[in-house]
Amino acid sequence: MISQSIQELRATLPNHVQLIAVSKTHSPEAILEAYAAGQRDFGENKVQEMVDKYTQLPKDIRWHMIGHLQTNKVKYIAPFVHLIHGVESMKLLQEINKQGNKNQRIIPCLLQFHIAQEQTKFGLTKEEAQEILTSSDFHSMKHISLHGVMGMATFTENAAQIRKEFKALQGIFMALKTAFFETSKEFKEISMGMSDDYPLAIEEGSTLIRVGSKIFGKRF
Ligand SMILES: *Cc1c(COP(=O)(O)O)cnc(C)c1O
């Protein structure tokens, strides 16, 4: 079932869109089934769960941290994490940079933006991001590489609203690209779109979709 959903989903994706299989709450066995179907990018939202799965599973899996990351937990994933999607403060950037230094690596990150109507969702405003990106503190960080932006749309059936929010994130990406990353080869990712809204996200410029329940079934 899992390998079939993965193959069906992948067949519909344009070449420039990468699928991240969101495996949170699902077993290592379920992940291995997706792995056997060729899937290598997996998303988790809890540090302990990601570390446990990293320890047990094949080492060529690319682990994406897609959840809210607490500063004091960065150290556990710093040695191996492939991409941190939810960076939304200077404090977190500083800690990731510090742990990157300790592990002698450059850690790829995305800046998370608040695009939804719900106040409960995390993320920066464009102004906050500009403040970070113009600061000398940021420019002195040698162990962080910003690869783009991430956002989550409002939980709603209203496709027009969702599309508007994805458009806004694409607009923020373009503005930052022009202002701060014109010469960067890495700053090219827009992480948006989940099981219910990824086709819309792709139409609005997504390069990384984070799909869980459509692959693994409902979470309990
Ligand atoms: C759980 C989660 C997803 C996947 O959600 P589905 O609706 O199961 O596809 C994507 N992104 C984030 C940030 C998540 O927490």
JSON list of C-alpha atoms and ligand atoms in Angstrom, two decimals:
[
{"chain": "A", "resi": 1, "resn": "MET", "atom": "CA", "xyz": [0.00, 0.00, 0.00]},
{"chain": "A", "resi": 2, "resn": "ILE", "atom": "CA", "xyz": [2.69, 2.49, 1.04]},
{"chain": "A", "resi": 3, "resn": "SER", "atom": "CA", "xyz": [4.96, 1.76, -1.91]},
{"chain": "A", "resi": 4, "resn": "GLN", "atom": "CA", "xyz": [2.00, 2.05, -4.26]},
{"chain": "A", "resi": 5, "resn": "SER", "atom": "CA", "xyz": [0.97, 5.46, -2.89]},
{"chain": "A", "resi": 6, "resn": "ILE", "atom": "CA", "xyz": [4.56, 6.67, -3.17]},
{"chain": "A", "resi": 7, "resn": "GLN", "atom": "CA", "xyz": [4.89, 5.55, -6.76]},
{"chain": "A", "resi": 8, "resn": "GLU", "atom": "CA", "xyz": [1.53, 6.99, -7.76]},
{"chain": "A", "resi": 9, "resn": "LEU", "atom": "CA", "xyz": [2.30, 10.29, -6.09]},
{"chain": "A", "resi": 10, "resn": "ARG", "atom": "CA", "xyz": [5.78, 10.58, -7.58]},
{"chain": "A", "resi": 11, "resn": "ALA", "atom": "CA", "xyz": [4.46, 9.91, -11.07]},
{"chain": "A", "resi": 12, "resn": "THR", "atom": "CA", "xyz": [2.35, 13.08, -10.84]},
{"chain": "A", "resi": 13, "resn": "LEU", "atom": "CA", "xyz": [5.16, 15.41, -9.68]},
{"chain": "A", "resi": 14, "resn": "PRO", "atom": "CA", "xyz": [7.04, 17.78, -11.97]},
{"chain": "A", "resi": 15, "resn": "ASN", "atom": "CA", "xyz": [10.82, 17.20, -12.00]},
{"chain": "A", "resi": 16, "resn": "HIS", "atom": "CA", "xyz": [11.64, 20.26, -9.92]},
{"chain": "A", "resi": 17, "resn": "VAL", "atom": "CA", "xyz": [9.41, 19.15, -7.04]},
{"chain": "A", "resi": 18, "resn": "GLN", "atom": "CA", "xyz": [10.84, 16.86, -4.37]},
{"chain": "A", "resi": 19, "resn": "LEU", "atom": "CA", "xyz": [8.67, 14.65, -2.19]},
{"chain": "A", "resi": 20, "resn": "ILE", "atom": "CA", "xyz": [9.32, 14.53, 1.54]},
{"chain": "A", "resi": 21, "resn": "ALA", "atom": "CA", "xyz": [7.47, 11.59, 3.07]},
{"chain": "A", "resi": 22, "resn": "VAL", "atom": "CA", "xyz": [6.27, 12.75, 6.49]},
{"chain": "A", "resi": 23, "resn": "SER", "atom": "CA", "xyz": [6.68, 9.66, 8.65]},
{"chain": "A", "resi": 24, "resn": "LYS", "atom": "CA", "xyz": [5.94, 11.14, 12.11]},
{"chain": "A", "resi": 25, "resn": "THR", "atom": "CA", "xyz": [4.13, 8.66, 14.39]},
{"chain": "A", "resi": 26, "resn": "HIS", "atom": "CA", "xyz": [4.67, 5.85, 11.85]},
{"chain": "A", "resi": 27, "resn": "SER", "atom": "CA", "xyz": [6.85, 2.81, 12.50]},
{"chain": "A", "resi": 28, "resn": "PRO", "atom": "CA", "xyz": [10.34, 2.11, 11.17]},
{"chain": "A", "resi": 29, "resn": "GLU", "atom": "CA", "xyz": [8.76, -0.79, 9.24]},
{"chain": "A", "resi": 30, "resn": "ALA", "atom": "CA", "xyz": [6.45, 1.63, 7.42]},
{"chain": "A", "resi": 31, "resn": "ILE", "atom": "CA", "xyz": [9.44, 3.83, 6.59]},
{"chain": "A", "resi": 32, "resn": "LEU", "atom": "CA", "xyz": [11.32, 0.81, 5.24]},
{"chain": "A", "resi": 33, "resn": "GLU", "atom": "CA", "xyz": [8.44, 0.05, 2.94]},
{"chain": "A", "resi": 34, "resn": "ALA", "atom": "CA", "xyz": [8.67, 3.56, 1.49]},
{"chain": "A", "resi": 35, "resn": "TYR", "atom": "CA", "xyz": [12.45, 3.18, 1.38]},
{"chain": "A", "resi": 36, "resn": "ALA", "atom": "CA", "xyz": [12.11, 0.01, -0.68]},
{"chain": "A", "resi": 37, "resn": "ALA", "atom": "CA", "xyz": [10.04, 2.03, -3.15]},
{"chain": "A", "resi": 38, "resn": "GLY", "atom": "CA", "xyz": [13.02, 4.35, -3.57]},
{"chain": "A", "resi": 39, "resn": "GLN", "atom": "CA", "xyz": [12.01, 7.10, -1.14]},
{"chain": "A", "resi": 40, "resn": "ARG", "atom": "CA", "xyz": [14.98, 8.68, 0.68]},
{"chain": "A", "resi": 41, "resn": "ASP", "atom": "CA", "xyz": [13.64, 11.98, 2.07]},
{"chain": "A", "resi": 42, "resn": "PHE", "atom": "CA", "xyz": [11.61, 11.67, 5.27]},
{"chain": "A", "resi": 43, "resn": "GLY", "atom": "CA", "xyz": [10.10, 14.32, 7.53]},
{"chain": "A", "resi": 44, "resn": "GLU", "atom": "CA", "xyz": [9.71, 14.18, 11.31]},
{"chain": "A", "resi": 45, "resn": "ASN", "atom": "CA", "xyz": [8.47, 16.80, 13.75]},
{"chain": "A", "resi": 46, "resn": "LYS", "atom": "CA", "xyz": [9.83, 15.50, 17.06]},
{"chain": "A", "resi": 47, "resn": "VAL", "atom": "CA", "xyz": [13.53, 15.38, 17.91]},
{"chain": "A", "resi": 48, "resn": "GLN", "atom": "CA", "xyz": [13.51, 12.19, 19.97]},
{"chain": "A", "resi": 49, "resn": "GLU", "atom": "CA", "xyz": [11.50, 10.30, 17.37]},
{"chain": "A", "resi": 50, "resn": "MET", "atom": "CA", "xyz": [13.82, 11.45, 14.59]},
{"chain": "A", "resi": 51, "resn": "VAL", "atom": "CA", "xyz": [16.92, 10.42, 16.53]},
{"chain": "A", "resi": 52, "resn": "ASP", "atom": "CA", "xyz": [15.46, 6.98, 17.32]},
{"chain": "A", "resi": 53, "resn": "LYS", "atom": "CA", "xyz": [14.56, 6.37, 13.68]},
{"chain": "A", "resi": 54, "resn": "TYR", "atom": "CA", "xyz": [17.90, 7.71, 12.44]},
{"chain": "A", "resi": 55, "resn": "THR", "atom": "CA", "xyz": [19.68, 5.24, 14.73]},
{"chain": "A", "resi": 56, "resn": "GLN", "atom": "CA", "xyz": [17.66, 2.25, 13.50]},
{"chain": "A", "resi": 57, "resn": "LEU", "atom": "CA", "xyz": [17.27, 2.95, 9.81]},
{"chain": "A", "resi": 58, "resn": "PRO", "atom": "CA", "xyz": [19.57, 3.01, 6.73]},
{"chain": "A", "resi": 59, "resn": "LYS", "atom": "CA", "xyz": [22.10, 5.83, 6.83]},
{"chain": "A", "resi": 60, "resn": "ASP", "atom": "CA", "xyz": [21.38, 7.15, 3.34]},
{"chain": "A", "resi": 61, "resn": "ILE", "atom": "CA", "xyz": [17.97, 8.43, 4.48]},
{"chain": "A", "resi": 62, "resn": "ARG", "atom": "CA", "xyz": [17.79, 12.24, 4.40]},
{"chain": "A", "resi": 63, "resn": "TRP", "atom": "CA", "xyz": [16.03, 13.45, 7.55]},
{"chain": "A", "resi": 64, "resn": "HIS", "atom": "CA", "xyz": [14.01, 16.68, 7.41]},
{"chain": "A", "resi": 65, "resn": "MET", "atom": "CA", "xyz": [13.03, 18.40, 10.66]},
{"chain": "A", "resi": 66, "resn": "ILE", "atom": "CA", "xyz": [9.65, 19.91, 9.83]},
{"chain": "A", "resi": 67, "resn": "GLY", "atom": "CA", "xyz": [8.32, 20.66, 13.32]},
{"chain": "A", "resi": 68, "resn": "HIS", "atom": "CA", "xyz": [8.87, 23.42, 15.82]},
{"chain": "A", "resi": 69, "resn": "LEU", "atom": "CA", "xyz": [12.44, 22.99, 17.06]},
{"chain": "A", "resi": 70, "resn": "GLN", "atom": "CA", "xyz": [13.43, 23.97, 20.59]},
{"chain": "A", "resi": 71, "resn": "THR", "atom": "CA", "xyz": [16.86, 25.52, 20.99]},
{"chain": "A", "resi": 72, "resn": "ASN", "atom": "CA", "xyz": [17.96, 23.04, 23.65]},
{"chain": "A", "resi": 73, "resn": "LYS", "atom": "CA", "xyz": [17.28, 20.08, 21.34]},
{"chain": "A", "resi": 74, "resn": "VAL", "atom": "CA", "xyz": [19.25, 21.18, 18.29]},
{"chain": "A", "resi": 75, "resn": "LYS", "atom": "CA", "xyz": [22.32, 19.31, 19.51]},
{"chain": "A", "resi": 76, "resn": "TYR", "atom": "CA", "xyz": [20.65, 15.91, 19.15]},
{"chain": "A", "resi": 77, "resn": "ILE", "atom": "CA", "xyz": [19.95, 16.25, 15.43]},
{"chain": "A", "resi": 78, "resn": "ALA", "atom": "CA", "xyz": [22.87, 18.50, 14.42]},
{"chain": "A", "resi": 79, "resn": "PRO", "atom": "CA", "xyz": [25.20, 15.61, 13.49]},
{"chain": "A", "resi": 80, "resn": "PHE", "atom": "CA", "xyz": [22.92, 14.20, 10.80]},
{"chain": "A", "resi": 81, "resn": "VAL", "atom": "CA", "xyz": [19.86, 16.35, 9.95]},
{"chain": "A", "resi": 82, "resn": "HIS", "atom": "CA", "xyz": [19.57, 17.04, 6.21]},
{"chain": "A", "resi": 83, "resn": "LEU", "atom": "CA", "xyz": [17.40, 20.16, 6.32]},
{"chain": "A", "resi": 84, "resn": "ILE", "atom": "CA", "xyz": [15.74, 22.10, 9.15]},
{"chain": "A", "resi": 85, "resn": "HIS", "atom": "CA", "xyz": [12.50, 23.56, 7.76]},
{"chain": "A", "resi": 86, "resn": "GLY", "atom": "CA", "xyz": [11.15, 25.53, 10.69]},
{"chain": "A", "resi": 87, "resn": "VAL", "atom": "CA", "xyz": [13.72, 28.19, 11.55]},
{"chain": "A", "resi": 88, "resn": "GLU", "atom": "CA", "xyz": [11.89, 31.22, 12.89]},
{"chain": "A", "resi": 89, "resn": "SER", "atom": "CA", "xyz": [14.19, 33.09, 15.26]},
{"chain": "A", "resi": 90, "resn": "MET", "atom": "CA", "xyz": [17.68, 34.52, 15.55]},
{"chain": "A", "resi": 91, "resn": "LYS", "atom": "CA", "xyz": [18.15, 32.55, 18.76]},
{"chain": "A", "resi": 92, "resn": "LEU", "atom": "CA", "xyz": [17.51, 29.28, 16.94]},
{"chain": "A", "resi": 93, "resn": "LEU", "atom": "CA", "xyz": [19.85, 30.24, 14.08]},
{"chain": "A", "resi": 94, "resn": "GLN", "atom": "CA", "xyz": [22.59, 31.00, 16.60]},
{"chain": "A", "resi": 95, "resn": "GLU", "atom": "CA", "xyz": [22.20, 27.62, 18.25]},
{"chain": "A", "resi": 96, "resn": "ILE", "atom": "CA", "xyz": [22.14, 25.75, 14.92]},
{"chain": "A", "resi": 97, "resn": "ASN", "atom": "CA", "xyz": [25.29, 27.62, 13.90]},
{"chain": "A", "resi": 98, "resn": "LYS", "atom": "CA", "xyz": [26.96, 26.69, 17.19]},
{"chain": "A", "resi": 99, "resn": "GLN", "atom": "CA", "xyz": [26.06, 23.02, 16.82]},
{"chain": "A", "resi": 100, "resn": "GLY", "atom": "CA", "xyz": [27.15, 23.09, 13.17]},
{"chain": "A", "resi": 101, "resn": "ASN", "atom": "CA", "xyz": [30.52, 24.33, 14.32]},
{"chain": "A", "resi": 102, "resn": "LYS", "atom": "CA", "xyz": [30.77, 21.58, 16.95]},
{"chain": "A", "resi": 103, "resn": "ASN", "atom": "CA", "xyz": [29.98, 18.95, 14.32]},
{"chain": "A", "resi": 104, "resn": "GLN", "atom": "CA", "xyz": [32.20, 20.58, 11.70]},
{"chain": "A", "resi": 105, "resn": "ARG", "atom": "CA", "xyz": [29.42, 20.88, 9.17]},
{"chain": "A", "resi": 106, "resn": "ILE", "atom": "CA", "xyz": [27.22, 23.46, 7.52]},
{"chain": "A", "resi": 107, "resn": "ILE", "atom": "CA", "xyz": [23.58, 22.84, 8.39]},
{"chain": "A", "resi": 108, "resn": "PRO", "atom": "CA", "xyz": [21.01, 23.65, 5.68]},
{"chain": "A", "resi": 109, "resn": "CYS", "atom": "CA", "xyz": [17.94, 25.55, 6.95]},
{"chain": "A", "resi": 110, "resn": "LEU", "atom": "CA", "xyz": [14.74, 27.13, 5.69]},
{"chain": "A", "resi": 111, "resn": "LEU", "atom": "CA", "xyz": [13.18, 30.24, 7.22]},
{"chain": "A", "resi": 112, "resn": "GLN", "atom": "CA", "xyz": [9.61, 29.57, 8.29]},
{"chain": "A", "resi": 113, "resn": "PHE", "atom": "CA", "xyz": [7.04, 32.27, 7.57]},
{"chain": "A", "resi": 114, "resn": "HIS", "atom": "CA", "xyz": [3.67, 32.88, 9.12]},
{"chain": "A", "resi": 115, "resn": "ILE", "atom": "CA", "xyz": [1.29, 32.81, 6.15]},
{"chain": "A", "resi": 116, "resn": "ALA", "atom": "CA", "xyz": [-1.85, 31.31, 7.76]},
{"chain": "A", "resi": 117, "resn": "GLN", "atom": "CA", "xyz": [-4.72, 33.12, 9.42]},
{"chain": "A", "resi": 118, "resn": "GLU", "atom": "CA", "xyz": [-4.40, 31.07, 12.60]},
{"chain": "A", "resi": 119, "resn": "GLN", "atom": "CA", "xyz": [-2.37, 32.81, 15.28]},
{"chain": "A", "resi": 120, "resn": "THR", "atom": "CA", "xyz": [-1.27, 29.44, 16.63]},
{"chain": "A", "resi": 121, "resn": "LYS", "atom": "CA", "xyz": [1.00, 28.69, 13.70]},
{"chain": "A", "resi": 122, "resn": "PHE", "atom": "CA", "xyz": [4.68, 29.58, 13.94]},
{"chain": "A", "resi": 123, "resn": "GLY", "atom": "CA", "xyz": [6.73, 31.71, 11.62]},
{"chain": "A", "resi": 124, "resn": "LEU", "atom": "CA", "xyz": [8.45, 35.00, 10.85]},
{"chain": "A", "resi": 125, "resn": "THR", "atom": "CA", "xyz": [7.03, 38.07, 9.18]},
{"chain": "A", "resi": 126, "resn": "LYS", "atom": "CA", "xyz": [8.92, 39.43, 6.19]},
{"chain": "A", "resi": 127, "resn": "GLU", "atom": "CA", "xyz": [10.12, 42.34, 8.34]},
{"chain": "A", "resi": 128, "resn": "GLU", "atom": "CA", "xyz": [11.52, 40.02, 11.02]},
{"chain": "A", "resi": 129, "resn": "ALA", "atom": "CA", "xyz": [13.35, 38.03, 8.35]},
{"chain": "A", "resi": 130, "resn": "GLN", "atom": "CA", "xyz": [14.83, 41.21, 6.87]},
{"chain": "A", "resi": 131, "resn": "GLU", "atom": "CA", "xyz": [16.06, 42.19, 10.31]},
{"chain": "A", "resi": 132, "resn": "ILE", "atom": "CA", "xyz": [17.81, 38.84, 10.71]},
{"chain": "A", "resi": 133, "resn": "LEU", "atom": "CA", "xyz": [19.28, 38.84, 7.22]},
{"chain": "A", "resi": 134, "resn": "THR", "atom": "CA", "xyz": [20.75, 42.34, 7.52]},
{"chain": "A", "resi": 135, "resn": "SER", "atom": "CA", "xyz": [22.28, 41.75, 10.96]},
{"chain": "A", "resi": 136, "resn": "SER", "atom": "CA", "xyz": [26.02, 41.37, 11.38]},
{"chain": "A", "resi": 137, "resn": "ASP", "atom": "CA", "xyz": [25.37, 38.42, 13.70]},
{"chain": "A", "resi": 138, "resn": "PHE", "atom": "CA", "xyz": [23.81, 36.52, 10.83]},
{"chain": "A", "resi": 139, "resn": "HIS", "atom": "CA", "xyz": [26.64, 37.38, 8.47]},
{"chain": "A", "resi": 140, "resn": "SER", "atom": "CA", "xyz": [29.20, 35.97, 10.88]},
{"chain": "A", "resi": 141, "resn": "MET", "atom": "CA", "xyz": [27.53, 32.53, 10.94]},
{"chain": "A", "resi": 142, "resn": "LYS", "atom": "CA", "xyz": [29.71, 30.10, 9.05]},
{"chain": "A", "resi": 143, "resn": "HIS", "atom": "CA", "xyz": [27.86, 26.88, 9.81]},
{"chain": "A", "resi": 144, "resn": "ILE", "atom": "CA", "xyz": [24.41, 27.70, 8.46]},
{"chain": "A", "resi": 145, "resn": "SER", "atom": "CA", "xyz": [23.26, 27.69, 4.87]},
{"chain": "A", "resi": 146, "resn": "LEU", "atom": "CA", "xyz": [19.85, 29.13, 4.08]},
{"chain": "A", "resi": 147, "resn": "HIS", "atom": "CA", "xyz": [18.21, 27.13, 1.30]},
{"chain": "A", "resi": 148, "resn": "GLY", "atom": "CA", "xyz": [14.88, 28.93, 1.12]},
{"chain": "A", "resi": 149, "resn": "VAL", "atom": "CA", "xyz": [11.55, 29.31, 2.87]},
{"chain": "A", "resi": 150, "resn": "MET", "atom": "CA", "xyz": [8.80, 27.18, 4.43]},
{"chain": "A", "resi": 151, "resn": "GLY", "atom": "CA", "xyz": [5.19, 27.82, 5.33]},
{"chain": "A", "resi": 152, "resn": "MET", "atom": "CA", "xyz": [1.92, 26.17, 6.31]},
{"chain": "A", "resi": 153, "resn": "ALA", "atom": "CA", "xyz": [-1.42, 27.34, 4.95]},
{"chain": "A", "resi": 154, "resn": "THR", "atom": "CA", "xyz": [-4.54, 27.81, 7.04]},
{"chain": "A", "resi": 155, "resn": "PHE", "atom": "CA", "xyz": [-6.43, 24.60, 7.86]},
{"chain": "A", "resi": 156, "resn": "THR", "atom": "CA", "xyz": [-9.49, 25.27, 5.71]},
{"chain": "A", "resi": 157, "resn": "GLU", "atom": "CA", "xyz": [-11.48, 23.90, 2.78]},
{"chain": "A", "resi": 158, "resn": "ASN", "atom": "CA", "xyz": [-11.28, 27.31, 1.13]},
{"chain": "A", "resi": 159, "resn": "ALA", "atom": "CA", "xyz": [-8.93, 26.72, -1.80]},
{"chain": "A", "resi": 160, "resn": "ALA", "atom": "CA", "xyz": [-8.82, 30.42, -2.70]},
{"chain": "A", "resi": 161, "resn": "GLN", "atom": "CA", "xyz": [-7.56, 31.26, 0.78]},
{"chain": "A", "resi": 162, "resn": "ILE", "atom": "CA", "xyz": [-4.90, 28.52, 0.65]},
{"chain": "A", "resi": 163, "resn": "ARG", "atom": "CA", "xyz": [-3.78, 29.64, -2.80]},
{"chain": "A", "resi": 164, "resn": "LYS", "atom": "CA", "xyz": [-3.49, 33.23, -1.60]},
{"chain": "A", "resi": 165, "resn": "GLU", "atom": "CA", "xyz": [-1.24, 32.13, 1.27]},
{"chain": "A", "resi": 166, "resn": "PHE", "atom": "CA", "xyz": [1.00, 30.03, -0.99]},
{"chain": "A", "resi": 167, "resn": "LYS", "atom": "CA", "xyz": [1.27, 32.98, -3.38]},
{"chain": "A", "resi": 168, "resn": "ALA", "atom": "CA", "xyz": [2.31, 35.16, -0.45]},
{"chain": "A", "resi": 169, "resn": "LEU", "atom": "CA", "xyz": [5.08, 32.72, 0.49]},
{"chain": "A", "resi": 170, "resn": "GLN", "atom": "CA", "xyz": [6.31, 32.58, -3.10]},
{"chain": "A", "resi": 171, "resn": "GLY", "atom": "CA", "xyz": [6.34, 36.40, -3.09]},
{"chain": "A", "resi": 172, "resn": "ILE", "atom": "CA", "xyz": [8.41, 36.46, 0.10]},
{"chain": "A", "resi": 173, "resn": "PHE", "atom": "CA", "xyz": [10.82, 33.93, -1.41]},
{"chain": "A", "resi": 174, "resn": "MET", "atom": "CA", "xyz": [11.29, 36.09, -4.53]},
{"chain": "A", "resi": 175, "resn": "ALA", "atom": "CA", "xyz": [11.76, 39.27, -2.51]},
{"chain": "A", "resi": 176, "resn": "LEU", "atom": "CA", "xyz": [14.40, 37.68, -0.27]},
{"chain": "A", "resi": 177, "resn": "LYS", "atom": "CA", "xyz": [16.11, 36.06, -3.24]},
{"chain": "A", "resi": 178, "resn": "THR", "atom": "CA", "xyz": [16.43, 39.43, -4.96]},
{"chain": "A", "resi": 179, "resn": "ALA", "atom": "CA", "xyz": [17.47, 41.35, -1.87]},
{"chain": "A", "resi": 180, "resn": "PHE", "atom": "CA", "xyz": [19.82, 38.90, -0.16]},
{"chain": "A", "resi": 181, "resn": "PHE", "atom": "CA", "xyz": [20.51, 35.75, -2.19]},
{"chain": "A", "resi": 182, "resn": "GLU", "atom": "CA", "xyz": [20.89, 36.87, -5.80]},
{"chain": "A", "resi": 183, "resn": "THR", "atom": "CA", "xyz": [24.21, 35.02, -6.11]},
{"chain": "A", "resi": 184, "resn": "SER", "atom": "CA", "xyz": [23.38, 32.06, -3.86]},
{"chain": "A", "resi": 185, "resn": "LYS", "atom": "CA", "xyz": [23.07, 28.70, -5.61]},
{"chain": "A", "resi": 186, "resn": "GLU", "atom": "CA", "xyz": [21.51, 27.12, -2.53]},
{"chain": "A", "resi": 187, "resn": "PHE", "atom": "CA", "xyz": [18.66, 29.56, -1.87]},
{"chain": "A", "resi": 188, "resn": "LYS", "atom": "CA", "xyz": [16.11, 27.91, -4.14]},
{"chain": "A", "resi": 189, "resn": "GLU", "atom": "CA", "xyz": [13.61, 25.96, -2.07]},
{"chain": "A", "resi": 190, "resn": "ILE", "atom": "CA", "xyz": [9.99, 26.72, -1.24]},
{"chain": "A", "resi": 191, "resn": "SER", "atom": "CA", "xyz": [8.68, 24.11, 1.19]},
{"chain": "A", "resi": 192, "resn": "MET", "atom": "CA", "xyz": [4.90, 24.21, 1.00]},
{"chain": "A", "resi": 193, "resn": "GLY", "atom": "CA", "xyz": [2.08, 21.75, 0.44]},
{"chain": "A", "resi": 194, "resn": "MET", "atom": "CA", "xyz": [0.78, 18.78, 2.48]},
{"chain": "A", "resi": 195, "resn": "SER", "atom": "CA", "xyz": [-1.56, 15.86, 1.68]},
{"chain": "A", "resi": 196, "resn": "ASP", "atom": "CA", "xyz": [-4.62, 18.03, 1.17]},
{"chain": "A", "resi": 197, "resn": "ASP", "atom": "CA", "xyz": [-3.10, 21.01, -0.59]},
{"chain": "A", "resi": 198, "resn": "TYR", "atom": "CA", "xyz": [0.09, 19.96, -2.38]},
{"chain": "A", "resi": 199, "resn": "PRO", "atom": "CA", "xyz": [-1.34, 20.24, -5.95]},
{"chain": "A", "resi": 200, "resn": "LEU", "atom": "CA", "xyz": [-2.19, 23.89, -5.23]},
{"chain": "A", "resi": 201, "resn": "ALA", "atom": "CA", "xyz": [1.24, 24.43, -3.67]},
{"chain": "A", "resi": 202, "resn": "ILE", "atom": "CA", "xyz": [2.96, 23.06, -6.78]},
{"chain": "A", "resi": 203, "resn": "GLU", "atom": "CA", "xyz": [0.93, 25.40, -8.97]},
{"chain": "A", "resi": 204, "resn": "GLU", "atom": "CA", "xyz": [2.14, 28.28, -6.81]},
{"chain": "A", "resi": 205, "resn": "GLY", "atom": "CA", "xyz": [5.82, 27.36, -7.02]},
{"chain": "A", "resi": 206, "resn": "SER", "atom": "CA", "xyz": [6.54, 24.76, -4.33]},
{"chain": "A", "resi": 207, "resn": "THR", "atom": "CA", "xyz": [9.80, 22.82, -4.72]},
{"chain": "A", "resi": 208, "resn": "LEU", "atom": "CA", "xyz": [9.43, 20.62, -1.61]},
{"chain": "A", "resi": 209, "resn": "ILE", "atom": "CA", "xyz": [6.14, 19.04, -0.64]},
{"chain": "A", "resi": 210, "resn": "ARG", "atom": "CA", "xyz": [5.67, 17.45, 2.79]},
{"chain": "A", "resi": 211, "resn": "VAL", "atom": "CA", "xyz": [3.18, 14.62, 2.48]},
{"chain": "A", "resi": 212, "resn": "GLY", "atom": "CA", "xyz": [2.23, 12.29, 5.33]},
{"chain": "A", "resi": 213, "resn": "SER", "atom": "CA", "xyz": [-1.27, 10.82, 5.52]},
{"chain": "A", "resi": 214, "resn": "LYS", "atom": "CA", "xyz": [-1.64, 10.42, 1.76]},
{"chain": "A", "resi": 215, "resn": "ILE", "atom": "CA", "xyz": [1.31, 8.01, 1.86]},
{"chain": "A", "resi": 216, "resn": "PHE", "atom": "CA", "xyz": [1.15, 6.36, 5.28]},
{"chain": "A", "resi": 217, "resn": "GLY", "atom": "CA", "xyz": [-2.55, 6.63, 6.06]},
{"chain": "A", "resi": 218, "resn": "LYS", "atom": "CA", "xyz": [-4.16, 8.37, 9.04]},
{"chain": "A", "resi": 219, "resn": "ARG", "atom": "CA", "xyz": [-2.13, 9.17, 12.14]},
{"chain": "A", "resi": 220, "resn": "PHE", "atom": "CA", "xyz": [-3.51, 8.02, 15.50]},
{"chain": "B", "resi": 1, "resn": "LIG", "atom": "C1", "xyz": [2.33, 16.56, 9.74]},
{"chain": "B", "resi": 1, "resn": "LIG", "atom": "C2", "xyz": [2.92, 17.59, 8.86]},
{"chain": "B", "resi": 1, "resn": "LIG", "atom": "C3", "xyz": [2.85, 17.47, 7.45]},
{"chain": "B", "resi": 1, "resn": "LIG", "atom": "C4", "xyz": [2.14, 16.34, 6.74]},
{"chain": "B", "resi": 1, "resn": "LIG", "atom": "O1", "xyz": [0.77, 16.43, 6.91]},
{"chain": "B", "resi": 1, "resn": "LIG", "atom": "P1", "xyz": [-0.26, 15.48, 6.09]},
{"chain": "B", "resi": 1, "resn": "LIG", "atom": "O2", "xyz": [-1.53, 16.25, 6.10]},
{"chain": "B", "resi": 1, "resn": "LIG", "atom": "O3", "xyz": [-0.33, 14.19, 6.83]},
{"chain": "B", "resi": 1, "resn": "LIG", "atom": "O4", "xyz": [0.30, 15.31, 4.72]},
{"chain": "B", "resi": 1, "resn": "LIG", "atom": "C5", "xyz": [3.47, 18.47, 6.70]},
{"chain": "B", "resi": 1, "resn": "LIG", "atom": "N1", "xyz": [4.10, 19.51, 7.27]},
{"chain": "B", "resi": 1, "resn": "LIG", "atom": "C6", "xyz": [4.18, 19.65, 8.60]},
{"chain": "B", "resi": 1, "resn": "LIG", "atom": "C7", "xyz": [4.90, 20.83, 9.16]},
{"chain": "B", "resi": 1, "resn": "LIG", "atom": "C8", "xyz": [3.59, 18.71, 9.44]},
{"chain": "B", "resi": 1, "resn": "LIG", "atom": "O5", "xyz": [3.67, 18.86, 10.77]}
]
